[in-house]
Tab-separated table of C-alpha atoms in Angstrom:
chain	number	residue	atom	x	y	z
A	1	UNK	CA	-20.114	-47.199	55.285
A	2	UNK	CA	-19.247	-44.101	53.609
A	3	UNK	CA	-20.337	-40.692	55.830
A	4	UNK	CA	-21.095	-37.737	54.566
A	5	UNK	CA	-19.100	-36.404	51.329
A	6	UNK	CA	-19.157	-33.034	50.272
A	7	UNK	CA	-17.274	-31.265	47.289
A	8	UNK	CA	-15.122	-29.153	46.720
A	9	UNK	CA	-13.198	-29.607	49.514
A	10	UNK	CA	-11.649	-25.786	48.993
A	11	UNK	CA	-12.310	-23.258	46.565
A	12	UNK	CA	-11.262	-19.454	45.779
A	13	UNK	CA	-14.311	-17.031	44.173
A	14	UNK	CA	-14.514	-13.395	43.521
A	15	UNK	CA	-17.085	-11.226	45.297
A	16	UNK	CA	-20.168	-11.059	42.402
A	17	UNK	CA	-19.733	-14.754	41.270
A	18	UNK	CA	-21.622	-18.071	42.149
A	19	UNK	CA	-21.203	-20.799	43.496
A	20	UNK	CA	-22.719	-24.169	43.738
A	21	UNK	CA	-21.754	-26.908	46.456
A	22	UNK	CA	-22.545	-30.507	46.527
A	23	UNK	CA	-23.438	-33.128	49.117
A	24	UNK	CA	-24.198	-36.882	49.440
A	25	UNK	CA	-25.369	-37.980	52.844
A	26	UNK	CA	-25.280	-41.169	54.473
A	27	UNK	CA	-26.849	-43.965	52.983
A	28	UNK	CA	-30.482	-44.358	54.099
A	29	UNK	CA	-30.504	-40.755	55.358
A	30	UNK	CA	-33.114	-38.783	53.844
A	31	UNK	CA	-32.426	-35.199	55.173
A	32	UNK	CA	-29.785	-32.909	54.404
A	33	UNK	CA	-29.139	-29.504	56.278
A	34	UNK	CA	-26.545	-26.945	55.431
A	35	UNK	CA	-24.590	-24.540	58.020
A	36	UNK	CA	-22.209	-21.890	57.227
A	37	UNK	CA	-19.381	-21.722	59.815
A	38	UNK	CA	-17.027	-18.785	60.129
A	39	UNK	CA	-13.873	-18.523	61.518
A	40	UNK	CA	-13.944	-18.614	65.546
A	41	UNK	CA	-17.738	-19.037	65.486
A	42	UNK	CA	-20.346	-21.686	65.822
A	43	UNK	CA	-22.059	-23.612	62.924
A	44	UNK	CA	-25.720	-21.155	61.940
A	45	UNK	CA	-28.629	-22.861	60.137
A	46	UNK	CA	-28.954	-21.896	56.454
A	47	UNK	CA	-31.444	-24.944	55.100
A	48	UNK	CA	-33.173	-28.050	55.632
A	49	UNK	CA	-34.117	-30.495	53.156
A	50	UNK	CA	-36.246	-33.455	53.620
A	51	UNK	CA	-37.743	-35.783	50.958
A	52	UNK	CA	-36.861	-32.880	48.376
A	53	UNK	CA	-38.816	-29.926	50.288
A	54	UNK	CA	-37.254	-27.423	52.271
A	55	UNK	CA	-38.307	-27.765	55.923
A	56	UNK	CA	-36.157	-25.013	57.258
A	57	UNK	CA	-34.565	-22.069	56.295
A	58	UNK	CA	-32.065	-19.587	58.493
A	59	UNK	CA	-31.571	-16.385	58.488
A	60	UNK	CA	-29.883	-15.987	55.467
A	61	UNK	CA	-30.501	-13.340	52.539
A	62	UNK	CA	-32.359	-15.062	49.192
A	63	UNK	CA	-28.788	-15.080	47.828
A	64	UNK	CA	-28.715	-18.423	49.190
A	65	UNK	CA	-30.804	-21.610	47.745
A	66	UNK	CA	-30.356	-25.116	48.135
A	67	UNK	CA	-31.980	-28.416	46.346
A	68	UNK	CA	-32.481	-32.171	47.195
A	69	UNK	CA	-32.291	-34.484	44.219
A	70	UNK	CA	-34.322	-37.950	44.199
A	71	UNK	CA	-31.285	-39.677	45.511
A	72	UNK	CA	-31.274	-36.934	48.828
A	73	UNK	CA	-27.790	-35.567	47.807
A	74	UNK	CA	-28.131	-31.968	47.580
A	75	UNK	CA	-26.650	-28.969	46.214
A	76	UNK	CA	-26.265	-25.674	47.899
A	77	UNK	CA	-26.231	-22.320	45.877
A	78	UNK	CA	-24.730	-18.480	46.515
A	79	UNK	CA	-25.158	-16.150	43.992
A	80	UNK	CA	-23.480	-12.614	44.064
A	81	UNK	CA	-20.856	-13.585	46.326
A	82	UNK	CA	-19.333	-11.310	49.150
A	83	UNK	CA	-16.381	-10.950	51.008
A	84	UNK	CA	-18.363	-12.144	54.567
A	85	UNK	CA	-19.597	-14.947	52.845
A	86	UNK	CA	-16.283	-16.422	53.011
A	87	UNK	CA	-16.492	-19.957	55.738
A	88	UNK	CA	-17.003	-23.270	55.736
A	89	UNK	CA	-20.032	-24.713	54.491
A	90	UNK	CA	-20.828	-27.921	56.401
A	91	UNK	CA	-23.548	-30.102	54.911
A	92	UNK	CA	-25.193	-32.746	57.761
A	93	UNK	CA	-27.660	-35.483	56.988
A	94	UNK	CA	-30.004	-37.619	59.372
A	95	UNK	CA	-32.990	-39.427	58.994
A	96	UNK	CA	-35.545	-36.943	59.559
A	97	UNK	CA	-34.532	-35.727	63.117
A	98	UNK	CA	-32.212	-36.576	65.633
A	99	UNK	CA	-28.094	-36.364	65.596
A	100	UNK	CA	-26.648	-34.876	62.607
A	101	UNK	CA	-23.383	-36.548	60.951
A	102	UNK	CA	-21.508	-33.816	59.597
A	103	UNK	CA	-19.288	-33.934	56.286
A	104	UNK	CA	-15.526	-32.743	56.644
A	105	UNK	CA	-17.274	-29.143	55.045
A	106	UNK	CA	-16.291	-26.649	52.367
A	107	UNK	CA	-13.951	-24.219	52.487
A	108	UNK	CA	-14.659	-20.976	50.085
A	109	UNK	CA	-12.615	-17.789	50.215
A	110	UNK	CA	-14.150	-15.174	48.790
A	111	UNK	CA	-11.853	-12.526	47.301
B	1	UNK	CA	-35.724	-17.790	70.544
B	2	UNK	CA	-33.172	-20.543	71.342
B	3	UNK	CA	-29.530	-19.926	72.315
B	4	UNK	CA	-26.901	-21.588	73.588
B	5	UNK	CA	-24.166	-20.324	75.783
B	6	UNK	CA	-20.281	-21.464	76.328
B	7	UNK	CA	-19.001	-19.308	78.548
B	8	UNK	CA	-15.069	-20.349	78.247
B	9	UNK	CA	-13.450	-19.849	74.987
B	10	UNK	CA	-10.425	-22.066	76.139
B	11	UNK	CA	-10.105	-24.352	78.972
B	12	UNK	CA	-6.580	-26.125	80.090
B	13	UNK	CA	-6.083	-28.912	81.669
B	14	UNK	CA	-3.389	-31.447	82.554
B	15	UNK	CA	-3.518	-35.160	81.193
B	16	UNK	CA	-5.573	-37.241	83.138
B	17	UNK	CA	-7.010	-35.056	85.168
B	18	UNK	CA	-11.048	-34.464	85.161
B	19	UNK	CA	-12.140	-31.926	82.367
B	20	UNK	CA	-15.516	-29.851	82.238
B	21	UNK	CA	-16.796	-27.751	79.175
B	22	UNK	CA	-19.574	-25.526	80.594
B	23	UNK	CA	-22.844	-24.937	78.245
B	24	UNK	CA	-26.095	-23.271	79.700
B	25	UNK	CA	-28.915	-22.945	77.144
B	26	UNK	CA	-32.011	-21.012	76.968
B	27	UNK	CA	-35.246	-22.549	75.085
B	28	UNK	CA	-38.928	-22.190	74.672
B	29	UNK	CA	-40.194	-25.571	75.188
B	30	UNK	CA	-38.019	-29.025	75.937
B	31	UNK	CA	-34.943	-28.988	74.674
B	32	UNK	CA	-32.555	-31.514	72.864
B	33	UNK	CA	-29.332	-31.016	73.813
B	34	UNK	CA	-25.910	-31.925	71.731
B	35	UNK	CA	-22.320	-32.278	72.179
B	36	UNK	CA	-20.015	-31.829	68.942
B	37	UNK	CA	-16.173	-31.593	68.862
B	38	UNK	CA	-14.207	-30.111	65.689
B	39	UNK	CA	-10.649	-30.928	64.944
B	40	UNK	CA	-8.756	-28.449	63.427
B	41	UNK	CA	-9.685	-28.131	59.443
B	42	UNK	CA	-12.444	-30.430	59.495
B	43	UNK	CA	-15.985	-31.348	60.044
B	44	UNK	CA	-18.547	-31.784	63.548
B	45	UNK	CA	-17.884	-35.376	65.140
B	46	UNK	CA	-21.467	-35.748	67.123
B	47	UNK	CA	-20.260	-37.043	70.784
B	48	UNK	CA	-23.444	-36.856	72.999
B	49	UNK	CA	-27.185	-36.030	73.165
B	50	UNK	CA	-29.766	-35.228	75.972
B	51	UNK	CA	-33.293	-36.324	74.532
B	52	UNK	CA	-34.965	-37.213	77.757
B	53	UNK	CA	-34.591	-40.055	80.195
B	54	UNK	CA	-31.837	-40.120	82.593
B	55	UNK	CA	-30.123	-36.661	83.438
B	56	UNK	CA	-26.356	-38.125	82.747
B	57	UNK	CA	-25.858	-39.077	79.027
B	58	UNK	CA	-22.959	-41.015	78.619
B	59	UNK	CA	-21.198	-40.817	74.753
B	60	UNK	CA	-18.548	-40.998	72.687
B	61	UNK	CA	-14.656	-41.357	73.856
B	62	UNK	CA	-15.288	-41.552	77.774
B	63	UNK	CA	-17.541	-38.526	77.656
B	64	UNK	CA	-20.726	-37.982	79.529
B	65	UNK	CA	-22.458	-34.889	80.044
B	66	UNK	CA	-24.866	-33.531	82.892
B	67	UNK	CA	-28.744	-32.346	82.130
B	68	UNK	CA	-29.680	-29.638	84.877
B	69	UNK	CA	-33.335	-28.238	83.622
B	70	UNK	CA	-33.078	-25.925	86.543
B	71	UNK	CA	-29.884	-24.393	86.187
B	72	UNK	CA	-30.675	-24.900	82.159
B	73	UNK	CA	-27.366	-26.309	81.733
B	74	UNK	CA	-25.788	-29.257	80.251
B	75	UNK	CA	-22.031	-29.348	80.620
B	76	UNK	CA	-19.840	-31.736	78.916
B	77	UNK	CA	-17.521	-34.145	81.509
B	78	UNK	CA	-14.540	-36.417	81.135
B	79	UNK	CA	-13.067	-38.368	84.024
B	80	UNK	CA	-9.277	-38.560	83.254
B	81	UNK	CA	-8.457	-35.895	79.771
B	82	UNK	CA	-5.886	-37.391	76.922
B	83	UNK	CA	-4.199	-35.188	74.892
B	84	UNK	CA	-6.006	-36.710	71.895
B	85	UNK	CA	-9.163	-34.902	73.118
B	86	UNK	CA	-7.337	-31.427	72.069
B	87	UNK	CA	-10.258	-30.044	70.142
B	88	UNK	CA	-13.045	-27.592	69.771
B	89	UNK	CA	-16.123	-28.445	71.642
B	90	UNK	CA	-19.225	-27.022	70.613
B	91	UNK	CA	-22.652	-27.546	72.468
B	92	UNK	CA	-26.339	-27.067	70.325
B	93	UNK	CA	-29.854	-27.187	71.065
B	94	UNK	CA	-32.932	-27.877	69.344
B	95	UNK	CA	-36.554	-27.507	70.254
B	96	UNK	CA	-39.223	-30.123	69.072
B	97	UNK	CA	-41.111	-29.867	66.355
B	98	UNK	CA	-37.701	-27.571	65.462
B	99	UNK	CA	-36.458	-29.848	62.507
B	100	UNK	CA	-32.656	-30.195	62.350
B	101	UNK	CA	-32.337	-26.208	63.318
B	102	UNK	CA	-29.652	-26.232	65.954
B	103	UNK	CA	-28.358	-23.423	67.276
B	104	UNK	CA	-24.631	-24.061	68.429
B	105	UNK	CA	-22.664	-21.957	71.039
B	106	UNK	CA	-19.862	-20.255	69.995
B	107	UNK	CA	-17.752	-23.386	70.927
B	108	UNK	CA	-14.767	-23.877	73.828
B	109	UNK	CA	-11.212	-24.510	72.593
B	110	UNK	CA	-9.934	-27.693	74.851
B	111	UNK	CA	-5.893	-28.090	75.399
B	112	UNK	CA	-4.813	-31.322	77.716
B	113	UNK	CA	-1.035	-30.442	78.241
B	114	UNK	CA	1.174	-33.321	79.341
């Protein structure tokens, strides 16, 4: 069974663009969560998405937005980059609760 | 609030010797307790979890970890280390009712040396 994919794998933005991020969970999971993850720290909590509604949301300026499609993959969106938003962007999926499976994550560099 | 401390950024220790990755936690309410490990450039492998039940939780790759609600800590344990477990350990907690909000520590670098 495929796990978690997420795409791009690595990509290079300017500080004021966008940028959109994808992710497919598992098959048969229906939530999707994203976490940002700098350098030398631990994972934080940006979103939840379950069934297509947001059931959580960190503590993260409205610069950040995320969406579930019908088939639970799910996009996650920064607007008006910044330098500290530079990290990777790990998307996890479950069934509602319990363990999260992680995908391998996104890399952006923000320049 | 929920948080999660690892109080060792790195801990060394010799092949097949025992290994322990401390994490204490602090929680309103019962906590769920996780074990991840990161390899270098890529994404959370879940090892472990503490839901309720039985205080040792055994898991993935020979690893078991401890539940101690009165010392609020739930460190991660291996019997004999491989160099293969060279990795980035990170312990999270979530609360119930908490959705799939973990809060992570700030994760313990683990070198086995031969």
């Amino acid at each position: 069974d495929a796990g978690v994919t997420q795409s791009p794998t690595h990509l290079i933005k300017t500080r004021g663009q966008q940028v959109t991020l994808r992710c497919s969970p598992i098959s048969g999971h229906k939530s999707v969560s994203w976490y940002q993850q700098v350098l030398g720290q631990g994972p934080q909590f940006i979103f939840q998405y379950y069934e297509k509604e947001e059931r959580g949301r960190g503590n993260f300026p409205d610069r950040f937005s995320a969406r579930q499609f019908p088939n639970y993959s799910s996009e996650l969106n920064v607007n008006a980059l910044l330098l500290g938003d530079s990290a990777l962007y790990l998307c996890a999926s479950s069934f509602v609760t319990g363990e999260l499976f992680f995908g391998e994550g996104s890399r952006l560099t923000v320049l | 609030a929920q948080s999660v401390a690892q109080p060792e950024d790195q801990v060394n220790v010799a092949e097949g010797n025992p290994l322990t990755v401390k994490c204490t936690y602090s929680v309103s309410g019962n906590p769920y307790l996780f074990w991840y490990v990161q390899y270098p450039n890529r994404g959370l492998q879940f090892l472990l979890k503490y839901i309720t039940g039985d205080n040792l939780v055994k898991g993935s790759y020979g690893f078991e970890a401890e539940f101690n609600k009165s010392q609020t800590s739930f460190h991660l344990k291996k019997p004999s280390a491989l160099v293969s477990d060279s990795a980035l350990y990170f312990c999270a907690v979530r609360v119930t009712g908490g959705g799939n909000k973990l809060t992570f520590g700030t994760g313990t670098q683990l070198k086995v040396e031969l």
